[in-house]
PDB file of C-alpha atoms in Angstrom:
ATOM      1  CA  GLU A   1       3.742  19.907  -0.327  1.00 61.00           C
ATOM      2  CA  ALA A   2       0.102  18.913   0.049  1.00 81.00           C
ATOM      3  CA  GLY A   3      -0.507  15.200   0.387  1.00 94.00           C
ATOM      4  CA  VAL A   4      -2.992  12.889  -1.275  1.00 97.00           C
ATOM      5  CA  ALA A   5      -6.521  13.923  -0.341  1.00 97.00           C
ATOM      6  CA  GLN A   6      -9.368  11.447  -0.086  1.00 97.00           C
ATOM      7  CA  SER A   7     -13.007  11.858   0.792  1.00 97.00           C
ATOM      8  CA  PRO A   8     -15.106  10.864   2.527  1.00 97.00           C
ATOM      9  CA  ARG A   9     -13.130   9.411   5.460  1.00 96.00           C
ATOM     10  CA  TYR A  10     -15.958   7.104   6.491  1.00 97.00           C
ATOM     11  CA  LYS A  11     -19.038   5.755   4.742  1.00 98.00           C
ATOM     12  CA  ILE A  12     -21.743   3.353   5.871  1.00 98.00           C
ATOM     13  CA  ILE A  13     -24.183   2.045   3.295  1.00 98.00           C
ATOM     14  CA  GLU A  14     -26.618  -0.809   2.928  1.00 98.00           C
ATOM     15  CA  LYS A  15     -25.891  -3.664   0.561  1.00 97.00           C
ATOM     16  CA  ARG A  16     -27.021  -3.081  -3.001  1.00 97.00           C
ATOM     17  CA  GLN A  17     -26.585   0.693  -2.607  1.00 98.00           C
ATOM     18  CA  SER A  18     -24.048   2.696  -4.574  1.00 98.00           C
ATOM     19  CA  VAL A  19     -21.063   4.623  -3.255  1.00 98.00           C
ATOM     20  CA  ALA A  20     -18.333   6.818  -4.707  1.00 98.00           C
ATOM     21  CA  PHE A  21     -14.924   7.787  -3.399  1.00 98.00           C
ATOM     22  CA  TRP A  22     -12.842  10.737  -4.485  1.00 98.00           C
ATOM     23  CA  CYS A  23      -9.079  11.184  -4.627  1.00 98.00           C
ATOM     24  CA  ASN A  24      -6.919  14.211  -5.371  1.00 97.00           C
ATOM     25  CA  PRO A  25      -3.288  13.153  -5.893  1.00 96.00           C
ATOM     26  CA  ILE A  26      -0.170  15.181  -5.292  1.00 96.00           C
ATOM     27  CA  SER A  27       0.254  17.821  -7.965  1.00 94.00           C
ATOM     28  CA  GLY A  28       2.386  16.622 -10.840  1.00 92.00           C
ATOM     29  CA  HIS A  29       2.129  12.933 -10.018  1.00 93.00           C
ATOM     30  CA  ALA A  30       1.402  11.003 -13.171  1.00 92.00           C
ATOM     31  CA  THR A  31       0.576   7.681 -11.538  1.00 92.00           C
ATOM     32  CA  LEU A  32      -2.475   7.084  -9.391  1.00 95.00           C
ATOM     33  CA  TYR A  33      -3.424   3.847  -7.638  1.00 95.00           C
ATOM     34  CA  TRP A  34      -6.570   2.620  -5.918  1.00 97.00           C
ATOM     35  CA  TYR A  35      -6.080  -0.144  -3.367  1.00 97.00           C
ATOM     36  CA  GLN A  36      -8.561  -2.129  -1.290  1.00 97.00           C
ATOM     37  CA  GLN A  37      -7.410  -3.129   2.187  1.00 96.00           C
ATOM     38  CA  ILE A  38      -9.512  -5.592   4.120  1.00 94.00           C
ATOM     39  CA  LEU A  39      -8.939  -5.627   7.878  1.00 91.00           C
ATOM     40  CA  GLY A  40      -5.795  -7.547   8.794  1.00 89.00           C
ATOM     41  CA  GLN A  41      -4.561  -7.844   5.213  1.00 91.00           C
ATOM     42  CA  GLY A  42      -2.211  -5.965   2.927  1.00 93.00           C
ATOM     43  CA  PRO A  43      -3.425  -3.484   0.322  1.00 95.00           C
ATOM     44  CA  LYS A  44      -4.691  -5.136  -2.851  1.00 95.00           C
ATOM     45  CA  LEU A  45      -4.384  -3.202  -6.085  1.00 95.00           C
ATOM     46  CA  LEU A  46      -7.664  -2.418  -7.816  1.00 97.00           C
ATOM     47  CA  ILE A  47      -6.521  -0.117 -10.598  1.00 96.00           C
ATOM     48  CA  GLN A  48      -3.503   1.899 -11.726  1.00 94.00           C
ATOM     49  CA  PHE A  49      -3.695   5.006 -13.889  1.00 94.00           C
ATOM     50  CA  GLN A  50      -0.878   6.668 -15.780  1.00 91.00           C
ATOM     51  CA  ASN A  51      -2.136  10.190 -16.415  1.00 89.00           C
ATOM     52  CA  ASN A  52      -5.714   9.526 -17.566  1.00 86.00           C
ATOM     53  CA  GLY A  53      -5.061   6.092 -19.050  1.00 92.00           C
ATOM     54  CA  VAL A  54      -5.571   2.745 -17.330  1.00 94.00           C
ATOM     55  CA  VAL A  55      -2.365   0.731 -16.906  1.00 91.00           C
ATOM     56  CA  ASP A  56      -3.641  -2.203 -14.861  1.00 92.00           C
ATOM     57  CA  ASP A  57      -7.206  -3.033 -13.841  1.00 95.00           C
ATOM     58  CA  SER A  58      -6.870  -6.808 -13.865  1.00 93.00           C
ATOM     59  CA  GLN A  59      -8.068  -7.143 -10.255  1.00 93.00           C
ATOM     60  CA  LEU A  60     -10.930  -4.669 -10.481  1.00 96.00           C
ATOM     61  CA  PRO A  61     -14.324  -6.430 -10.212  1.00 95.00           C
ATOM     62  CA  LYS A  62     -15.663  -4.713 -13.278  1.00 96.00           C
ATOM     63  CA  ASP A  63     -19.217  -5.970 -12.851  1.00 96.00           C
ATOM     64  CA  ARG A  64     -19.592  -3.636  -9.869  1.00 98.00           C
ATOM     65  CA  PHE A  65     -16.528  -1.411  -9.602  1.00 98.00           C
ATOM     66  CA  SER A  66     -15.597   1.421 -11.929  1.00 98.00           C
ATOM     67  CA  ALA A  67     -12.967   4.132 -11.790  1.00 98.00           C
ATOM     68  CA  GLU A  68     -12.048   7.131 -13.832  1.00 96.00           C
ATOM     69  CA  ARG A  69      -9.383   9.787 -13.840  1.00 95.00           C
ATOM     70  CA  LEU A  70     -10.592  12.670 -15.880  1.00 83.00           C
ATOM     71  CA  LYS A  71      -7.979  15.111 -17.174  1.00 85.00           C
ATOM     72  CA  GLY A  72      -5.284  12.996 -15.529  1.00 84.00           C
ATOM     73  CA  VAL A  73      -5.704  14.599 -12.106  1.00 92.00           C
ATOM     74  CA  ASP A  74      -8.566  13.715  -9.708  1.00 96.00           C
ATOM     75  CA  SER A  75     -10.006  10.243  -9.650  1.00 97.00           C
ATOM     76  CA  THR A  76     -13.248   8.648  -8.512  1.00 98.00           C
ATOM     77  CA  LEU A  77     -13.896   5.021  -7.616  1.00 98.00           C
ATOM     78  CA  LYS A  78     -17.481   3.788  -7.670  1.00 98.00           C
ATOM     79  CA  ILE A  79     -19.122   0.636  -6.385  1.00 98.00           C
ATOM     80  CA  GLN A  80     -22.564  -0.239  -7.717  1.00 97.00           C
ATOM     81  CA  PRO A  81     -24.170  -2.265  -6.192  1.00 97.00           C
ATOM     82  CA  ALA A  82     -22.207  -2.816  -2.993  1.00 98.00           C
ATOM     83  CA  LYS A  83     -21.887  -6.203  -1.308  1.00 97.00           C
ATOM     84  CA  LEU A  84     -21.077  -7.036   2.297  1.00 98.00           C
ATOM     85  CA  GLU A  85     -17.607  -8.236   1.290  1.00 97.00           C
ATOM     86  CA  ASP A  86     -16.775  -4.771  -0.063  1.00 98.00           C
ATOM     87  CA  SER A  87     -16.371  -3.556   3.519  1.00 98.00           C
ATOM     88  CA  ALA A  88     -12.775  -2.366   3.605  1.00 97.00           C
ATOM     89  CA  VAL A  89     -10.542   0.687   3.558  1.00 96.00           C
ATOM     90  CA  TYR A  90     -10.064   2.128   0.082  1.00 97.00           C
ATOM     91  CA  LEU A  91      -6.674   3.743  -0.315  1.00 97.00           C
ATOM     92  CA  CYS A  92      -5.593   6.133  -3.015  1.00 97.00           C
ATOM     93  CA  ALA A  93      -1.907   6.645  -3.727  1.00 96.00           C
ATOM     94  CA  SER A  94       0.102   8.632  -6.241  1.00 95.00           C
ATOM     95  CA  SER A  95       3.676   8.633  -7.453  1.00 92.00           C
ATOM     96  CA  LEU A  96       5.733  10.756  -9.762  1.00 88.00           C
ATOM     97  CA  MET A  97       5.990   7.956 -12.276  1.00 76.00           C
ATOM     98  CA  SER A  98       5.506   4.204 -12.431  1.00 63.00           C
ATOM     99  CA  GLY A  99       8.083   1.560 -13.127  1.00 59.00           C
ATOM    100  CA  GLY A 100      10.806   3.812 -11.836  1.00 65.00           C
ATOM    101  CA  ASN A 101      12.498   3.982  -8.492  1.00 75.00           C
ATOM    102  CA  THR A 102       9.939   6.250  -6.881  1.00 84.00           C
ATOM    103  CA  GLU A 103       7.864   5.925  -3.754  1.00 90.00           C
ATOM    104  CA  ALA A 104       4.095   6.035  -3.513  1.00 93.00           C
ATOM    105  CA  PHE A 105       2.322   8.580  -1.336  1.00 95.00           C
ATOM    106  CA  PHE A 106      -0.910   7.431   0.284  1.00 96.00           C
ATOM    107  CA  GLY A 107      -4.024   9.226   1.379  1.00 96.00           C
ATOM    108  CA  GLN A 108      -5.712   8.510   4.719  1.00 95.00           C
ATOM    109  CA  GLY A 109      -8.197   6.209   3.051  1.00 96.00           C
ATOM    110  CA  THR A 110     -11.982   5.836   3.064  1.00 97.00           C
ATOM    111  CA  ARG A 111     -13.358   3.261   5.467  1.00 96.00           C
ATOM    112  CA  LEU A 112     -16.434   1.658   3.897  1.00 98.00           C
ATOM    113  CA  THR A 113     -18.864  -0.413   5.921  1.00 98.00           C
ATOM    114  CA  VAL A 114     -21.579  -2.273   4.042  1.00 98.00           C
ATOM    115  CA  VAL A 115     -24.438  -3.475   6.242  1.00 98.00           C
TER     116      VAL A 115
ATOM    117  CA  SER B   1      -1.997 -12.119  -6.323  1.00 47.00           C
ATOM    118  CA  GLN B   2       0.417 -10.894  -3.660  1.00 51.00           C
ATOM    119  CA  GLN B   3       4.078 -10.920  -4.557  1.00 67.00           C
ATOM    120  CA  GLY B   4       5.608 -10.452  -1.126  1.00 74.00           C
ATOM    121  CA  GLU B   5       5.157 -12.431   2.047  1.00 84.00           C
ATOM    122  CA  GLU B   6       6.274 -10.953   5.352  1.00 86.00           C
ATOM    123  CA  ASP B   7       7.488 -13.004   8.264  1.00 87.00           C
ATOM    124  CA  PRO B   8       6.594 -13.097  11.101  1.00 93.00           C
ATOM    125  CA  GLN B   9       2.920 -12.126  10.891  1.00 93.00           C
ATOM    126  CA  ALA B  10       3.147 -10.572  14.347  1.00 95.00           C
ATOM    127  CA  LEU B  11       6.020  -9.543  16.582  1.00 96.00           C
ATOM    128  CA  SER B  12       6.018  -8.254  20.148  1.00 97.00           C
ATOM    129  CA  ILE B  13       9.152  -6.792  21.743  1.00 97.00           C
ATOM    130  CA  GLN B  14      10.229  -4.577  24.615  1.00 97.00           C
ATOM    131  CA  GLU B  15      11.163  -0.967  24.072  1.00 97.00           C
ATOM    132  CA  GLY B  16      14.866  -0.649  23.312  1.00 97.00           C
ATOM    133  CA  GLU B  17      15.127  -4.053  21.622  1.00 98.00           C
ATOM    134  CA  ASN B  18      15.729  -4.537  17.922  1.00 98.00           C
ATOM    135  CA  ALA B  19      12.960  -5.743  15.608  1.00 97.00           C
ATOM    136  CA  THR B  20      13.612  -7.738  12.452  1.00 97.00           C
ATOM    137  CA  MET B  21      11.008  -8.403   9.785  1.00 97.00           C
ATOM    138  CA  ASN B  22      11.529 -10.444   6.650  1.00 96.00           C
ATOM    139  CA  CYS B  23       9.969 -10.343   3.218  1.00 95.00           C
ATOM    140  CA  SER B  24      10.156 -13.003   0.532  1.00 94.00           C
ATOM    141  CA  TYR B  25       9.009 -12.492  -3.036  1.00 93.00           C
ATOM    142  CA  LYS B  26       8.493 -14.645  -6.093  1.00 90.00           C
ATOM    143  CA  THR B  27       9.774 -12.971  -9.247  1.00 88.00           C
ATOM    144  CA  SER B  28      12.614 -10.657 -10.222  1.00 88.00           C
ATOM    145  CA  ILE B  29      12.114  -7.081  -9.144  1.00 89.00           C
ATOM    146  CA  ASN B  30      13.163  -3.558 -10.071  1.00 89.00           C
ATOM    147  CA  ASN B  31      13.012  -2.371  -6.483  1.00 91.00           C
ATOM    148  CA  LEU B  32      11.568  -3.303  -3.097  1.00 94.00           C
ATOM    149  CA  GLN B  33      10.010  -0.818  -0.706  1.00 95.00           C
ATOM    150  CA  TRP B  34       9.004  -0.902   2.951  1.00 96.00           C
ATOM    151  CA  TYR B  35       5.978   0.962   4.303  1.00 97.00           C
ATOM    152  CA  ARG B  36       4.578   1.550   7.780  1.00 97.00           C
ATOM    153  CA  GLN B  37       0.893   1.803   8.656  1.00 96.00           C
ATOM    154  CA  ASN B  38      -0.286   3.071  11.991  1.00 92.00           C
ATOM    155  CA  SER B  39      -3.723   2.010  13.169  1.00 82.00           C
ATOM    156  CA  GLY B  40      -6.432   3.665  11.127  1.00 69.00           C
ATOM    157  CA  ARG B  41      -4.073   5.656   8.959  1.00 77.00           C
ATOM    158  CA  GLY B  42      -2.601   5.559   5.475  1.00 84.00           C
ATOM    159  CA  LEU B  43       0.700   3.968   4.586  1.00 95.00           C
ATOM    160  CA  VAL B  44       3.952   5.883   4.946  1.00 96.00           C
ATOM    161  CA  HIS B  45       6.988   5.109   2.829  1.00 96.00           C
ATOM    162  CA  LEU B  46      10.074   4.148   4.846  1.00 97.00           C
ATOM    163  CA  ILE B  47      12.789   3.090   2.445  1.00 96.00           C
ATOM    164  CA  LEU B  48      13.366   1.930  -1.125  1.00 95.00           C
ATOM    165  CA  ILE B  49      16.134  -0.455  -2.155  1.00 95.00           C
ATOM    166  CA  ARG B  50      16.984  -1.061  -5.790  1.00 93.00           C
ATOM    167  CA  SER B  51      17.669  -4.515  -7.184  1.00 93.00           C
ATOM    168  CA  ASN B  52      21.381  -3.714  -7.592  1.00 94.00           C
ATOM    169  CA  GLU B  53      21.729  -2.605  -3.953  1.00 96.00           C
ATOM    170  CA  ARG B  54      22.377  -4.914  -1.030  1.00 97.00           C
ATOM    171  CA  GLU B  55      21.902  -2.684   1.992  1.00 98.00           C
ATOM    172  CA  LYS B  56      20.461   0.734   2.862  1.00 97.00           C
ATOM    173  CA  HIS B  57      20.189   2.712   6.051  1.00 96.00           C
ATOM    174  CA  SER B  58      17.828   5.443   7.158  1.00 96.00           C
ATOM    175  CA  GLY B  59      18.078   6.561  10.766  1.00 97.00           C
ATOM    176  CA  ARG B  60      17.254   3.544  12.930  1.00 98.00           C
ATOM    177  CA  LEU B  61      16.203   1.508   9.888  1.00 98.00           C
ATOM    178  CA  ARG B  62      18.402  -0.936   8.039  1.00 98.00           C
ATOM    179  CA  VAL B  63      17.181  -2.809   4.979  1.00 98.00           C
ATOM    180  CA  THR B  64      18.960  -5.628   3.218  1.00 98.00           C
ATOM    181  CA  LEU B  65      18.169  -7.254  -0.099  1.00 97.00           C
ATOM    182  CA  ASP B  66      19.294 -10.663  -1.305  1.00 97.00           C
ATOM    183  CA  THR B  67      18.126 -11.088  -4.889  1.00 95.00           C
ATOM    184  CA  SER B  68      19.538 -14.623  -5.109  1.00 95.00           C
ATOM    185  CA  LYS B  69      17.210 -15.689  -2.302  1.00 95.00           C
ATOM    186  CA  LYS B  70      14.465 -13.268  -3.335  1.00 95.00           C
ATOM    187  CA  SER B  71      14.265 -11.898   0.174  1.00 96.00           C
ATOM    188  CA  SER B  72      14.614  -8.663   2.128  1.00 97.00           C
ATOM    189  CA  SER B  73      14.793  -7.790   5.784  1.00 97.00           C
ATOM    190  CA  LEU B  74      13.913  -4.663   7.724  1.00 98.00           C
ATOM    191  CA  LEU B  75      15.733  -4.054  10.993  1.00 98.00           C
ATOM    192  CA  ILE B  76      14.524  -1.402  13.415  1.00 98.00           C
ATOM    193  CA  THR B  77      17.132  -0.727  16.093  1.00 98.00           C
ATOM    194  CA  ALA B  78      16.444   0.570  19.596  1.00 98.00           C
ATOM    195  CA  SER B  79      12.696   0.302  19.111  1.00 98.00           C
ATOM    196  CA  ARG B  80      10.268   2.778  20.651  1.00 97.00           C
ATOM    197  CA  ALA B  81       6.592   2.505  21.553  1.00 96.00           C
ATOM    198  CA  ALA B  82       5.888   4.828  18.623  1.00 95.00           C
ATOM    199  CA  ASP B  83       7.227   2.143  16.256  1.00 97.00           C
ATOM    200  CA  THR B  84       4.127   0.065  17.001  1.00 97.00           C
ATOM    201  CA  ALA B  85       2.496  -0.373  13.592  1.00 97.00           C
ATOM    202  CA  SER B  86       2.066  -2.752  10.683  1.00 96.00           C
ATOM    203  CA  TYR B  87       4.986  -2.985   8.288  1.00 97.00           C
ATOM    204  CA  PHE B  88       4.578  -3.971   4.646  1.00 96.00           C
ATOM    205  CA  CYS B  89       7.015  -4.783   1.912  1.00 95.00           C
ATOM    206  CA  ALA B  90       6.044  -3.862  -1.623  1.00 94.00           C
ATOM    207  CA  THR B  91       7.683  -4.823  -4.870  1.00 91.00           C
ATOM    208  CA  HIS B  92       8.014  -3.065  -8.173  1.00 85.00           C
ATOM    209  CA  LEU B  93       8.671  -5.517 -10.967  1.00 81.00           C
ATOM    210  CA  SER B  94       9.670  -3.622 -14.078  1.00 75.00           C
ATOM    211  CA  GLY B  95       8.371  -1.253 -16.686  1.00 70.00           C
ATOM    212  CA  ASN B  96       4.973   0.213 -16.011  1.00 74.00           C
ATOM    213  CA  THR B  97       3.900  -2.356 -13.418  1.00 82.00           C
ATOM    214  CA  PRO B  98       2.099  -1.506 -10.180  1.00 86.00           C
ATOM    215  CA  LEU B  99       3.402  -1.616  -6.625  1.00 88.00           C
ATOM    216  CA  VAL B 100       2.347  -4.954  -5.086  1.00 90.00           C
ATOM    217  CA  PHE B 101       2.100  -5.335  -1.299  1.00 92.00           C
ATOM    218  CA  GLY B 102       2.552  -8.271   1.039  1.00 92.00           C
ATOM    219  CA  LYS B 103       0.305  -9.120   3.973  1.00 91.00           C
ATOM    220  CA  GLY B 104       2.384  -7.271   6.550  1.00 94.00           C
ATOM    221  CA  THR B 105       3.962  -7.781   9.954  1.00 96.00           C
ATOM    222  CA  ARG B 106       2.205  -6.344  13.007  1.00 96.00           C
ATOM    223  CA  LEU B 107       4.830  -4.994  15.386  1.00 97.00           C
ATOM    224  CA  SER B 108       4.010  -4.194  18.997  1.00 97.00           C
ATOM    225  CA  VAL B 109       6.623  -2.378  21.067  1.00 97.00           C
ATOM    226  CA  ILE B 110       5.884  -2.544  24.780  1.00 96.00           C
ATOM    227  CA  ALA B 111       7.080   0.321  26.944  1.00 91.00           C
TER     228      ALA B 111
END
């Protein structure tokens, strides 16, 4: 089966600019996650979707970050405006369901550098 | 906040040796999962252990879970250079909660 697709793979922007990341989960997976992984640390959850509804966005910096999952399939994560500390790898993952005994499948991630 | 904490933070061993990584967590869980991340790549699921299970095997991997101590261990036997990666534990609490990751253990296997 096709895996989780993310684009772009790399992005370099200046601070205060805007950026958007795209994720296409595995077909049929109801749950979609966005994680932020700063170098040397573990992935930190930003937002979890169940179909097209938000389940958990408690750690999403809503003053600058936004995410949507239209039609319960693809998702986009936007940062506006970006700060230097947003430099990280942004990982998208999907799973068949949440709360159950299922694994998450990860994309290759988007490496963002803010200069 | 991060639920799991891996120990050690870094581990260096010779090829052929066994590698053991530990994970401690804070609250009751539905299941605990281990993931591997090679440099510059996404995470790959290794094994899932449910809260009512004590031990699981998958190839050269052995995972144990002690819910009374809120801890898990991942054993990689007969390690290979290709096992060099970061290893993360992740916990699923209950219901519709997200998968929460620890900070990881960086394993280096020297040929």
